[in-house]
Tab-separated table of C-alpha atoms and ligand atoms in Angstrom:
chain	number	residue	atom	x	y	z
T	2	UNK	CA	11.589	-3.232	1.240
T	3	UNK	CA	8.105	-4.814	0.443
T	4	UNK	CA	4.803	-2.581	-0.789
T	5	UNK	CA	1.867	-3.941	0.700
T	6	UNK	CA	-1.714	-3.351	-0.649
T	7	UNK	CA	-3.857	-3.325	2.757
T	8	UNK	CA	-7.487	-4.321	1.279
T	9	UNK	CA	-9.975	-3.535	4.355
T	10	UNK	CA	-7.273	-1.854	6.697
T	11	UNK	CA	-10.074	-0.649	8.632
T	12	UNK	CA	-11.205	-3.829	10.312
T	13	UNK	CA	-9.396	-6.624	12.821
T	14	UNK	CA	-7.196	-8.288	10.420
T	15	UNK	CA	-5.866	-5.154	9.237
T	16	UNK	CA	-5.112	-3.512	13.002
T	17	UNK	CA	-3.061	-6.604	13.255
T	18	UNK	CA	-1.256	-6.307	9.775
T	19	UNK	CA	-0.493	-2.301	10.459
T	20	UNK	CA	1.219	-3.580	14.303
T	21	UNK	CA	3.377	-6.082	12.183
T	22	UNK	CA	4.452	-3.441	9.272
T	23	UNK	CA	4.830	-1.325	12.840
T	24	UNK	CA	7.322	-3.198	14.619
T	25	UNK	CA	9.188	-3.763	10.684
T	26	UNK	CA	9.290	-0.540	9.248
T	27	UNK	CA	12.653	-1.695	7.393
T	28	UNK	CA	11.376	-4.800	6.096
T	29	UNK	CA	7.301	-3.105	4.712
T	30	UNK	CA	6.063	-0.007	3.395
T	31	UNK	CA	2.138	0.428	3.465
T	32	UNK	CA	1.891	1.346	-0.233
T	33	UNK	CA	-1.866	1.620	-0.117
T	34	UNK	CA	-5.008	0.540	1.791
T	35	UNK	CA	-8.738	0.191	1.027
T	36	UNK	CA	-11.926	0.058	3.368
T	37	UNK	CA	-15.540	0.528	3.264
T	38	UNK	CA	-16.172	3.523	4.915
T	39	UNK	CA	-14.973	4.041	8.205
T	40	UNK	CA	-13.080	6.894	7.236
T	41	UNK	CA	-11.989	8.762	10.767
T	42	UNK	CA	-10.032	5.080	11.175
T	43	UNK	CA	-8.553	5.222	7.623
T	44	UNK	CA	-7.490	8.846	8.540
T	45	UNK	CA	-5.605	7.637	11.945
T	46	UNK	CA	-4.309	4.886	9.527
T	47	UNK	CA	-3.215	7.527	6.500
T	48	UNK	CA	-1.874	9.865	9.547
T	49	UNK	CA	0.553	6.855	11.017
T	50	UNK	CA	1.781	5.546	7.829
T	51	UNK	CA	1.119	7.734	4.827
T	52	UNK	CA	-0.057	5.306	2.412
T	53	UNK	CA	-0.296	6.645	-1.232
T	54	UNK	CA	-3.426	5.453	-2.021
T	55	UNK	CA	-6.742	4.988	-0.336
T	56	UNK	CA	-9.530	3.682	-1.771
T	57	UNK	CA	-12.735	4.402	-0.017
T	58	UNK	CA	-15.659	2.027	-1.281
T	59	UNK	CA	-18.671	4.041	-0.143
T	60	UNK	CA	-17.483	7.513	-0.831
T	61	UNK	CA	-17.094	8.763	-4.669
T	62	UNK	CA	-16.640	12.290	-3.268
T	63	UNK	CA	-13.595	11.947	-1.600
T	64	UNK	CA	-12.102	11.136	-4.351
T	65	UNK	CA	-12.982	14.636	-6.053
T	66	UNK	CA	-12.527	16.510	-2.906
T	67	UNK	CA	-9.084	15.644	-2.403
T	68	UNK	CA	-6.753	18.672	-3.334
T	69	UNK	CA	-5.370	19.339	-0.108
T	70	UNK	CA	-4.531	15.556	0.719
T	71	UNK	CA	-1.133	13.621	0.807
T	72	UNK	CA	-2.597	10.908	0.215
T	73	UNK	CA	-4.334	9.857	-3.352
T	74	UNK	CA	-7.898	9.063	-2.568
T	75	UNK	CA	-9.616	6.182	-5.435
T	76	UNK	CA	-13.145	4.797	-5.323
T	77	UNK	CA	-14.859	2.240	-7.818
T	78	UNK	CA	-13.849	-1.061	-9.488
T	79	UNK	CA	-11.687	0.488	-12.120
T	80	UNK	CA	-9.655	2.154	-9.723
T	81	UNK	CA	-9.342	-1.066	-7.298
T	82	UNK	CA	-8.182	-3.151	-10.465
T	83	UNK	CA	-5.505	-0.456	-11.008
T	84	UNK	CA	-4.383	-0.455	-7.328
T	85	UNK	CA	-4.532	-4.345	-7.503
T	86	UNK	CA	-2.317	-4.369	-10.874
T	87	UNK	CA	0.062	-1.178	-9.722
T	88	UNK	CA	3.470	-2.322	-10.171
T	89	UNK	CA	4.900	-1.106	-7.516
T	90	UNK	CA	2.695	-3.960	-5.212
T	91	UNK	CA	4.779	-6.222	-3.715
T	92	UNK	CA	2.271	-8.026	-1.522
T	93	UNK	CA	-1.598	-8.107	-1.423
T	94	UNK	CA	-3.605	-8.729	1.506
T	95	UNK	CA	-7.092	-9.164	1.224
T	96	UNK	CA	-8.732	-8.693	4.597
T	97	UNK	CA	-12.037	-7.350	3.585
T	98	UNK	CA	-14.788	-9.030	5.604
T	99	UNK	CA	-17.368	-11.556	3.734
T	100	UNK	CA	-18.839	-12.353	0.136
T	101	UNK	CA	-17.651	-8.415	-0.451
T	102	UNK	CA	-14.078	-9.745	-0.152
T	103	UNK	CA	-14.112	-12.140	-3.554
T	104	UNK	CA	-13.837	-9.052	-5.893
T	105	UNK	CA	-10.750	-8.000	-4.647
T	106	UNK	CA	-9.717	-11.963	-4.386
T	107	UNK	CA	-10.709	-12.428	-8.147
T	108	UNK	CA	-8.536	-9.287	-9.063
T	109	UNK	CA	-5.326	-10.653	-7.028
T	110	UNK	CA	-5.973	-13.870	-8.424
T	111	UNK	CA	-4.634	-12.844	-11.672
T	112	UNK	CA	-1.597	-10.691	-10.920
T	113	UNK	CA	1.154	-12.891	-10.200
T	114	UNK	CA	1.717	-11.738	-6.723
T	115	UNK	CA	1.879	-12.621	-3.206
T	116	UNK	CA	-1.498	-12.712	-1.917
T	117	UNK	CA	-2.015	-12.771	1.896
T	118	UNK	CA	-5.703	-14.538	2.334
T	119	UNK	CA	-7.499	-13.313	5.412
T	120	UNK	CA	-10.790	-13.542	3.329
T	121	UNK	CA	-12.198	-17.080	3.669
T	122	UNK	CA	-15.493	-16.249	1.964
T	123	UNK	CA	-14.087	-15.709	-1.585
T	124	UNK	CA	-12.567	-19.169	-1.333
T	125	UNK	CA	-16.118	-20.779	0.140
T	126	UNK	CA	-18.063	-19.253	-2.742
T	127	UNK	CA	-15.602	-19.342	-5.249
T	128	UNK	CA	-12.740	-21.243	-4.865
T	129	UNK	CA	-13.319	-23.053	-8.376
T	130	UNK	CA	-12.659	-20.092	-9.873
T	131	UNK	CA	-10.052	-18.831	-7.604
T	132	UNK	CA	-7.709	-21.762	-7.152
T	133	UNK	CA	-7.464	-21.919	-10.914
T	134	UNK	CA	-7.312	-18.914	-11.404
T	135	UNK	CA	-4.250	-18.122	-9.372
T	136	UNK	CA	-2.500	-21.097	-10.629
T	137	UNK	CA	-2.853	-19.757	-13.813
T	138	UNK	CA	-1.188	-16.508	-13.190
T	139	UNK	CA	1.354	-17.602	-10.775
T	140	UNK	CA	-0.185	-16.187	-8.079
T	141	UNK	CA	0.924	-17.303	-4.719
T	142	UNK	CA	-2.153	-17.329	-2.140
T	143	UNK	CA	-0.561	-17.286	1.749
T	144	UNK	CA	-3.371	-17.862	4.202
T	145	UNK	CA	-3.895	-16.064	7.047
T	146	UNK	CA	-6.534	-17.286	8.441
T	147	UNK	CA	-4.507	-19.040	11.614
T	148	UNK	CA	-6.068	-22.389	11.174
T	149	UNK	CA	-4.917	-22.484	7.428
T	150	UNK	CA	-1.823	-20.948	8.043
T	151	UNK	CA	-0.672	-23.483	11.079
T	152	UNK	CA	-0.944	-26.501	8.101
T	153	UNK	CA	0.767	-24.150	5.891
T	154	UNK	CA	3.982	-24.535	8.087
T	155	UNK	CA	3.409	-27.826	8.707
T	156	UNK	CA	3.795	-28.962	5.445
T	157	UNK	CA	6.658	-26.583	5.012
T	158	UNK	CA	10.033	-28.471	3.720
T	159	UNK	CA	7.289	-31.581	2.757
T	160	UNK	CA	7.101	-33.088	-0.605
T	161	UNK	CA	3.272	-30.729	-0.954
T	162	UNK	CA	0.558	-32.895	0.464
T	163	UNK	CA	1.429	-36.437	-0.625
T	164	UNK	CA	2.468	-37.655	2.831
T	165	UNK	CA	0.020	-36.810	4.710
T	166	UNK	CA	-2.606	-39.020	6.347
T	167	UNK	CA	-5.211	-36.496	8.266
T	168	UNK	CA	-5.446	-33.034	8.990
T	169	UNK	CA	-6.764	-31.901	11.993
T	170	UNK	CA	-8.280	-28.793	12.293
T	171	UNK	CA	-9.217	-27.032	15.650
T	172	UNK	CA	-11.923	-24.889	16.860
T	173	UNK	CA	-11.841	-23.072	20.147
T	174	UNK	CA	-15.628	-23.898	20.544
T	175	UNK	CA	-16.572	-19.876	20.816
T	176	UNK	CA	-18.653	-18.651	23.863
T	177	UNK	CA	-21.228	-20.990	24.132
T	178	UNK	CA	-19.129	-23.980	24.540
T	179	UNK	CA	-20.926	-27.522	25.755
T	180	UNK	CA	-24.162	-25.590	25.233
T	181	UNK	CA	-26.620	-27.528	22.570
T	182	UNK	CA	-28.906	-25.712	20.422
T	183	UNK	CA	-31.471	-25.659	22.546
T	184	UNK	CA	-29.457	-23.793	25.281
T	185	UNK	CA	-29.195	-20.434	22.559
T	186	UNK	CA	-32.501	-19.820	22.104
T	187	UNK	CA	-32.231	-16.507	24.263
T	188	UNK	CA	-29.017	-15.777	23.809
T	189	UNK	CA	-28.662	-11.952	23.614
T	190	UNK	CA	-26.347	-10.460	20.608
T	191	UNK	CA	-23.760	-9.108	23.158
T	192	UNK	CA	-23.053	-12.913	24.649
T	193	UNK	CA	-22.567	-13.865	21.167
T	194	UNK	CA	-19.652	-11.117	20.326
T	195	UNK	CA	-17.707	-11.868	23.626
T	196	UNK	CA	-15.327	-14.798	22.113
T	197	UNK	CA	-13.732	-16.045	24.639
T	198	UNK	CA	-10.212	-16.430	23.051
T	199	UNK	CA	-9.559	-13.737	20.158
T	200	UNK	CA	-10.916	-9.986	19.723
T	201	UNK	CA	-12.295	-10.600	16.317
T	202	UNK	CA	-14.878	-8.551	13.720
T	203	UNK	CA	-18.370	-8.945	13.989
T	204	UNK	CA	-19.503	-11.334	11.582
T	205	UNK	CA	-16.793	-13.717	11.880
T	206	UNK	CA	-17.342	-13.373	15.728
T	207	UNK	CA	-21.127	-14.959	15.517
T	208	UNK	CA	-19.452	-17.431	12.919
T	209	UNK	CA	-17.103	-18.961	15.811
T	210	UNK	CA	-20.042	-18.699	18.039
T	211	UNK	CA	-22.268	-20.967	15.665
T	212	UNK	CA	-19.033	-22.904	14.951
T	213	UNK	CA	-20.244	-22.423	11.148
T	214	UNK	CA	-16.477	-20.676	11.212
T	215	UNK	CA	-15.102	-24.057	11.198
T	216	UNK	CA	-17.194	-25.162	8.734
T	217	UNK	CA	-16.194	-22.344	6.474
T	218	UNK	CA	-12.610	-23.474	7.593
T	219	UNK	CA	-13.056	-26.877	6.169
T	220	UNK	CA	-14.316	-25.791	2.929
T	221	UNK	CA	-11.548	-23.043	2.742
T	222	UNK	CA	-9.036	-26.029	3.847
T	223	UNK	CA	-10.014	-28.529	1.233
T	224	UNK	CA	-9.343	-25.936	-1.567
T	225	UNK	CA	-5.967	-24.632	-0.399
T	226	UNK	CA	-4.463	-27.799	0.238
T	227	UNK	CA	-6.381	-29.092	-2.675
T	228	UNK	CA	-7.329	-32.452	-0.387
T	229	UNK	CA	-10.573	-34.319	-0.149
T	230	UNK	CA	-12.517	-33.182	2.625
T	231	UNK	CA	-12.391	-37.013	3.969
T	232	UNK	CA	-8.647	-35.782	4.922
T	233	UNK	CA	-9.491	-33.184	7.516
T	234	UNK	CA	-11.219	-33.458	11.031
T	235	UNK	CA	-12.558	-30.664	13.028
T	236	UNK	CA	-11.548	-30.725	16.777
T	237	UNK	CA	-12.629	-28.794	19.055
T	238	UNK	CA	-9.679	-27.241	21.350
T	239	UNK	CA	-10.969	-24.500	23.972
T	240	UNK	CA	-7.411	-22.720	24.719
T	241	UNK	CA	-6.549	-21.726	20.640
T	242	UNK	CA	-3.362	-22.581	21.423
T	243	UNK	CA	-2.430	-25.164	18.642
T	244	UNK	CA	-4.151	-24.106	15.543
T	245	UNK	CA	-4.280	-26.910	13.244
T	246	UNK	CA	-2.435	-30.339	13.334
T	247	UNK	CA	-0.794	-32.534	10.286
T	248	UNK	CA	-0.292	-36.429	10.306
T	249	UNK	CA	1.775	-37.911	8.124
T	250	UNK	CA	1.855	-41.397	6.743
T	251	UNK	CA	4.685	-42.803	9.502
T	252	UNK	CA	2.554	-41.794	12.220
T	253	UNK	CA	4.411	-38.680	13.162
T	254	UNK	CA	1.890	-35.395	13.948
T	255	UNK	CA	3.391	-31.634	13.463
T	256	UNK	CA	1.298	-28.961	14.932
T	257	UNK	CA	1.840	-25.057	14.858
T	258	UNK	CA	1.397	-23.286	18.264
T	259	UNK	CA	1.007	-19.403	19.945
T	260	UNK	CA	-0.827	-17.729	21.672
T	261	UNK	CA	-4.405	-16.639	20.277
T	262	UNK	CA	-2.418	-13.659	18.174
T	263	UNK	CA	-3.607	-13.155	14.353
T	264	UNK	CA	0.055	-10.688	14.335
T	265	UNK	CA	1.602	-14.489	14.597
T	266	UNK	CA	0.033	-16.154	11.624
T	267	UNK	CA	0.367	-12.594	9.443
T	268	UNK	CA	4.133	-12.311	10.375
T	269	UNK	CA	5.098	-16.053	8.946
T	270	UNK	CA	2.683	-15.229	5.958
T	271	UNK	CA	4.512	-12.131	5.588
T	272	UNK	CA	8.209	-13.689	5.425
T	273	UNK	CA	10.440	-14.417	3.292
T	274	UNK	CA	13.147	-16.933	4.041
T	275	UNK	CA	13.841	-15.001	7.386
T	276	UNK	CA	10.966	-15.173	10.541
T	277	UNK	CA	9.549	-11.015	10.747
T	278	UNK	CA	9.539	-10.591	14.786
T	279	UNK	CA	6.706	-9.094	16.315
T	280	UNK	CA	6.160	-8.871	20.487
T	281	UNK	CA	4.342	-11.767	21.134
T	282	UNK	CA	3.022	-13.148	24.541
T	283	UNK	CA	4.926	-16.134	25.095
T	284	UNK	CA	3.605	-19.418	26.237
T	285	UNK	CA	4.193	-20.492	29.606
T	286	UNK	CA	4.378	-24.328	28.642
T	287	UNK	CA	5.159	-25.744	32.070
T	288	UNK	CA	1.146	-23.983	33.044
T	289	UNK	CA	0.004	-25.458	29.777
T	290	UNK	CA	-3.262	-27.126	30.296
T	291	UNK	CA	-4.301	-28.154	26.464
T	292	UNK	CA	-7.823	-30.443	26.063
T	293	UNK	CA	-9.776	-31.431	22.947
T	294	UNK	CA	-12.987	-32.823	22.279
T	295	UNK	CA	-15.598	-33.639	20.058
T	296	UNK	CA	-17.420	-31.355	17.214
T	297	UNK	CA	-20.319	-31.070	19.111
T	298	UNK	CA	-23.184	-33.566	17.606
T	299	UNK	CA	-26.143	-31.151	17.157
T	300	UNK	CA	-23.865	-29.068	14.704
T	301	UNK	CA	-23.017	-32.323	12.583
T	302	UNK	CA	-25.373	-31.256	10.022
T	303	UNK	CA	-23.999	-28.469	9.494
T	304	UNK	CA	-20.403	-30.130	9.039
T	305	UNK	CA	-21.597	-32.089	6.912
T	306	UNK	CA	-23.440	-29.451	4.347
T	307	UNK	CA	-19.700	-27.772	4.523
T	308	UNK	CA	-18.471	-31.784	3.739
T	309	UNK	CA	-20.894	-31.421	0.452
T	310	UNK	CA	-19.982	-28.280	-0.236
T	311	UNK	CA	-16.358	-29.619	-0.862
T	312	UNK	CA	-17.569	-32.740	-2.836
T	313	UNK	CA	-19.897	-31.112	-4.896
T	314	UNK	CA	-18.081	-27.938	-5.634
T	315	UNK	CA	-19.580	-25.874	-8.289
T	316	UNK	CA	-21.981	-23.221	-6.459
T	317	UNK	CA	-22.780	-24.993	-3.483
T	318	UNK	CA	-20.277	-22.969	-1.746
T	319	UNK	CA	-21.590	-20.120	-2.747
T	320	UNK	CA	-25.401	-21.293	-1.566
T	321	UNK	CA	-24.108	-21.925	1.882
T	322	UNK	CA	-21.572	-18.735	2.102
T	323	UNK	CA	-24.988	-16.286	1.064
T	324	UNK	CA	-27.608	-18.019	3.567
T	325	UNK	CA	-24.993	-17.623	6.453
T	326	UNK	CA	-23.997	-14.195	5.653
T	327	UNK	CA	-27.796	-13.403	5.494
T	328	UNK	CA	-28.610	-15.345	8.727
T	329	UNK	CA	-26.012	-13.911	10.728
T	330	UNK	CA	-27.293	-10.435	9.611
T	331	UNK	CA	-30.181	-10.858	10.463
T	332	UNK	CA	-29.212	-12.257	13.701
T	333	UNK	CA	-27.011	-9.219	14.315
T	334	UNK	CA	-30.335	-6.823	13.133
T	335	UNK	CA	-32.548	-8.937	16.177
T	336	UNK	CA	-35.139	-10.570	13.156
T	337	UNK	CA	-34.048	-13.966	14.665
T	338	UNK	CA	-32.538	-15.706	17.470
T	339	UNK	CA	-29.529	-17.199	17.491
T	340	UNK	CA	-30.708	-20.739	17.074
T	341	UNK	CA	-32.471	-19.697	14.078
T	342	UNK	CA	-29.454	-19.003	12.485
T	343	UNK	CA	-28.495	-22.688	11.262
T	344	UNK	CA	-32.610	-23.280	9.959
T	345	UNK	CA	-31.916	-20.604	8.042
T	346	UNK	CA	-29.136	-22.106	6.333
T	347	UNK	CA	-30.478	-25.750	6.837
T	348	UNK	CA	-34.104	-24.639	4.640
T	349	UNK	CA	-31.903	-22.124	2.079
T	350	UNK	CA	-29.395	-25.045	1.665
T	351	UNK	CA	-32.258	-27.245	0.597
T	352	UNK	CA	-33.915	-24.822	-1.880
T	353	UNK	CA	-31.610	-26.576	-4.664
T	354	UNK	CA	-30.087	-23.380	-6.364
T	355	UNK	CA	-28.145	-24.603	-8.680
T	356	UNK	CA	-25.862	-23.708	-11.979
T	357	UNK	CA	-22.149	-25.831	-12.683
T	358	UNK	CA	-21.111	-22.313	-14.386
T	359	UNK	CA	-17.981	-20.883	-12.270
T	360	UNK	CA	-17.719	-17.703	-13.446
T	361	UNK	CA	-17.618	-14.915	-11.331
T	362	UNK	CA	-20.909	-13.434	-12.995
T	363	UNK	CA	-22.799	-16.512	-12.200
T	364	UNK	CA	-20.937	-16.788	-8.516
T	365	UNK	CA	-22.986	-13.258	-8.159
T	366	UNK	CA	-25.803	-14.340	-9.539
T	367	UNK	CA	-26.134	-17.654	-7.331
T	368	UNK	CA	-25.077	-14.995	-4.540
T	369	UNK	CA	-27.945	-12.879	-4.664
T	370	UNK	CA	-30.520	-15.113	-5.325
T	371	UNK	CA	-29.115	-17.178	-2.595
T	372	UNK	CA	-30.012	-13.903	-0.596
T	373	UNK	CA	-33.007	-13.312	-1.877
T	374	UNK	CA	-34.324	-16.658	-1.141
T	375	UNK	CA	-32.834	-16.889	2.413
T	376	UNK	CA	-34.372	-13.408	3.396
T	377	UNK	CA	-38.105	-15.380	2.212
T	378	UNK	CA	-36.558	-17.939	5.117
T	379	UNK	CA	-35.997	-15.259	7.712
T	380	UNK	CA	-39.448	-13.531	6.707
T	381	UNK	CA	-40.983	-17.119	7.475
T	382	UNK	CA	-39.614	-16.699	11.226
T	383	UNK	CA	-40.980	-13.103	12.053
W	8	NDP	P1	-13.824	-6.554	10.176
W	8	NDP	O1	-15.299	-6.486	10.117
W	8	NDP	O2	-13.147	-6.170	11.439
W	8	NDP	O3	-13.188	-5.666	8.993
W	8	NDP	C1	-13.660	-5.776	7.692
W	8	NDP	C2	-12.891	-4.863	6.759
W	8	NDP	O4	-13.443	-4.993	5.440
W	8	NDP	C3	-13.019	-3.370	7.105
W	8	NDP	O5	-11.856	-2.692	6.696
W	8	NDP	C4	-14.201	-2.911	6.253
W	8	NDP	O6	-14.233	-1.511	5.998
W	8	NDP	C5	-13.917	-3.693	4.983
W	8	NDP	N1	-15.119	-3.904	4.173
W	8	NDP	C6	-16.311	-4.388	4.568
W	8	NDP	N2	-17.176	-4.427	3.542
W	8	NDP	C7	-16.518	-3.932	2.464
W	8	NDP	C8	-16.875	-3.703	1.118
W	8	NDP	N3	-18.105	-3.957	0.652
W	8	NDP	N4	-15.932	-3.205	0.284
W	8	NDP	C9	-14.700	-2.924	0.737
W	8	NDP	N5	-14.291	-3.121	2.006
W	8	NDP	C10	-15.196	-3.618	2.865
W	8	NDP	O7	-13.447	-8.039	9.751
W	8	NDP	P2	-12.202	-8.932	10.242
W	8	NDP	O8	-10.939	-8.144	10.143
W	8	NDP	O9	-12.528	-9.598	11.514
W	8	NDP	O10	-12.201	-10.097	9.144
W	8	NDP	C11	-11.765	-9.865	7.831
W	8	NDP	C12	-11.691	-11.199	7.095
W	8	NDP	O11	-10.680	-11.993	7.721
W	8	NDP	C13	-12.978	-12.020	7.160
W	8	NDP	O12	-13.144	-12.710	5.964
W	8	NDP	C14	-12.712	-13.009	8.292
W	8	NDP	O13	-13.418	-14.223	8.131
W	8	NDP	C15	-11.211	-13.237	8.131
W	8	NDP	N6	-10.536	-13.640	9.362
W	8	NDP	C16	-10.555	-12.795	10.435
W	8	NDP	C17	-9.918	-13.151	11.623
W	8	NDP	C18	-9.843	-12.197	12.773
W	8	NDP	O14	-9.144	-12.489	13.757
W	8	NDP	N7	-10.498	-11.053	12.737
W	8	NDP	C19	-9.286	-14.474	11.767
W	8	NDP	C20	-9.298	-15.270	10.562
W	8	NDP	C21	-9.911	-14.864	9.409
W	8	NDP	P3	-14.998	-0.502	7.027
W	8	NDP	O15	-14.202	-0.562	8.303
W	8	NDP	O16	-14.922	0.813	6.364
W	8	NDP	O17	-16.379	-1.028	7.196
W	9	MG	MG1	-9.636	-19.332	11.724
């Protein structure tokens, strides 16, 4: 039996991890879960699986209010470290959404664990520190993310990542598929959150819609697999039906396949040795109809500030991370339309913030003034 730390149970990823601990109640206890602070869902979540810890970011007073609970309610950083660093943790998975995610990525880093990675931003903004980091301590980071963790088991029984030739990475295109730029102008929030293929939180939602998702991807690739970012190619595949694609040096090409399920990517990153079942749609392959084509051209540049991002290093990840998460925010709050959402990365990108320091006080401080200067860009559109 496995304890598994839930960090941001509350949100898509972690619906997804509860149905797989669901269907293998012999094989994973939910030790403990945090969120921000949608508590009636943590209580639904406390009610169905009796973690013994919660921690609740946003609410000290539960934590003082608390005699009559089951379940041991913790809020603050000290308290997250300890729940991070609690022996009995078996398996972490970080699922928290955005740059709010790399705290709790920084802690796991350095426990020696299993860490299941839904979290792509911590590794954008600060995978020089985390890779490193985790190396360090032994840690062994599992993504989740389904892209990431189709190459993960296509390099499984390889010798690491010394026979491969490319690595294809696919993108389902979002919503607005073979629409330009110039289409989204008026494109109203609501078109933007249907994704056509998975049932996703918000943020990440515009993020496939933009297709800056995939450039997150690439960045988040290049650091996992610790490969140039010349290596990978971003395709974009409009059924989600293979998720990422390895070719090796004798011309062969392994892909991972299934249905648009995140439960099918967390079950393989939750196993050990033996496959976890879950029940999973299964793919009809003689109605198969898979196509690919082209990253579309008028989002090339920004590809290729995620392609800098992984040859520079240092901060730059953090830069481009910060001025997303602000213009998608403000996206989602109506200050600009969707279009405006790549200037504002595009002019914050250019503002040259800059520091080579990696730790995770100067990741913060490149954060926020990342934010502070890409708010100036949003002002510039109202
Ligand atoms: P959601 O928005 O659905 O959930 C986010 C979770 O994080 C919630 O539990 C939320 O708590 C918690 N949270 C938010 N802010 C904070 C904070 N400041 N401190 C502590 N907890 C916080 O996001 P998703 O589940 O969609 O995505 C989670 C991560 O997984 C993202 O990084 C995303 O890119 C990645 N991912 C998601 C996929 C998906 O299918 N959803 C696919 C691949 C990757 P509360 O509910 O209380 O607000
Ligand atoms: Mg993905």
């Amino acid at each position: 039996m496995k304890n598994i730390l839930l960090l941001g149970a509350t949100g898509s990823i972690g619906d997804s991890v509860l149905n797989v601990i669901s269907k293998n109640r012999d094989l994973f206890n939910l030790f403990g879960i945090s969120l921000n602070k949608n508590i009636s869902k943590s209580m639904k979540i406390t009610k169905e699986f009796s973690p013994k810890y919660v921690h609740v970011n946003e609410n000290e007073s539960l934590k003082t209010n608390q005699k009559n609970s089951s379940n041991i309610y913790l809020n603050g950083d000290e308290d997250l470290q300890h729940l991070i660093n609690d022996q009995e943790v078996d398996i972490i998975v970080c699922a928290i959404s955005g740059f709010a995610g790399l705290k709790a990525t920084y802690m796991s880093a350095q426990t020696g664990k299993k860490l299941l990675l839904a979290n792509k931003e911590s590794i954008v903004a600060g995978g020089d520190l985390i890779l490193p980091l985790a190396k360090k301590h032994n840690t062994e980071i599992v993504p989740i993310d389904s892209e990431h963790n189709a190459i993960f088991q296509c390099l499984a029984g390889e010798s690491g990542v010394e026979d491969v030739k490319k690595i294809t990475i696919t993108a389902s295109g979002g919503p607005f598929l073979n629409s330009s730029i110039s289409d989204l102008k008026k494109v109203r929030l609501q078109e933007a959150l249907n994704h056509p293929n998975w049932n996703m939180g918000s943020k990440i939602t515009i993020d496939s819609a933009t297709l800056v998702n995939k450039c997150l991807e690439l960045i988040e690739a290049r650091y996992l697999f610790d490969l140039d970012e010349k290596y990978f190619d971003l395709v974009v595949h409009p059924q989600s039906i293979i998720h990422s694609i390895v070719t090796y040096l004798d011309g062969s090409s392994i892909c991972q396949m299934s249905s648009p399920d995140m439960r099918v990517p967390i079950a393989h990153a939750l196993s050990d040795k033996r496959r976890v079942p879950i029940n999973f749609d299964s793919l009809n392959f003689s109605s198969l109809n898979l196509s690919f084509q082209e990253f579309p051209l008028d989002r090339m540049q920004v590809q290729n500030i995620a392609r800098e991002v992984c040859i520079s290093g240092s901060n730059l990840g953090t830069v481009f991370n910060a001025s997303n998460e602000i213009a998608v925010e403000s996206f989602i709050n109506g200050l600009i339309s969707f279009d405006k959402i790549y200037e504002v990365i595009y002019r914050t990108f250019d503002i040259n913030i800059m520091s080579k320091d990696i730790s995770i006080d100067s990741i913060n401080d490149i954060d926020k003034q990342t934010r502070i200067e890409a708010k100036k860009v949003v002002k510039s559109f109202i």
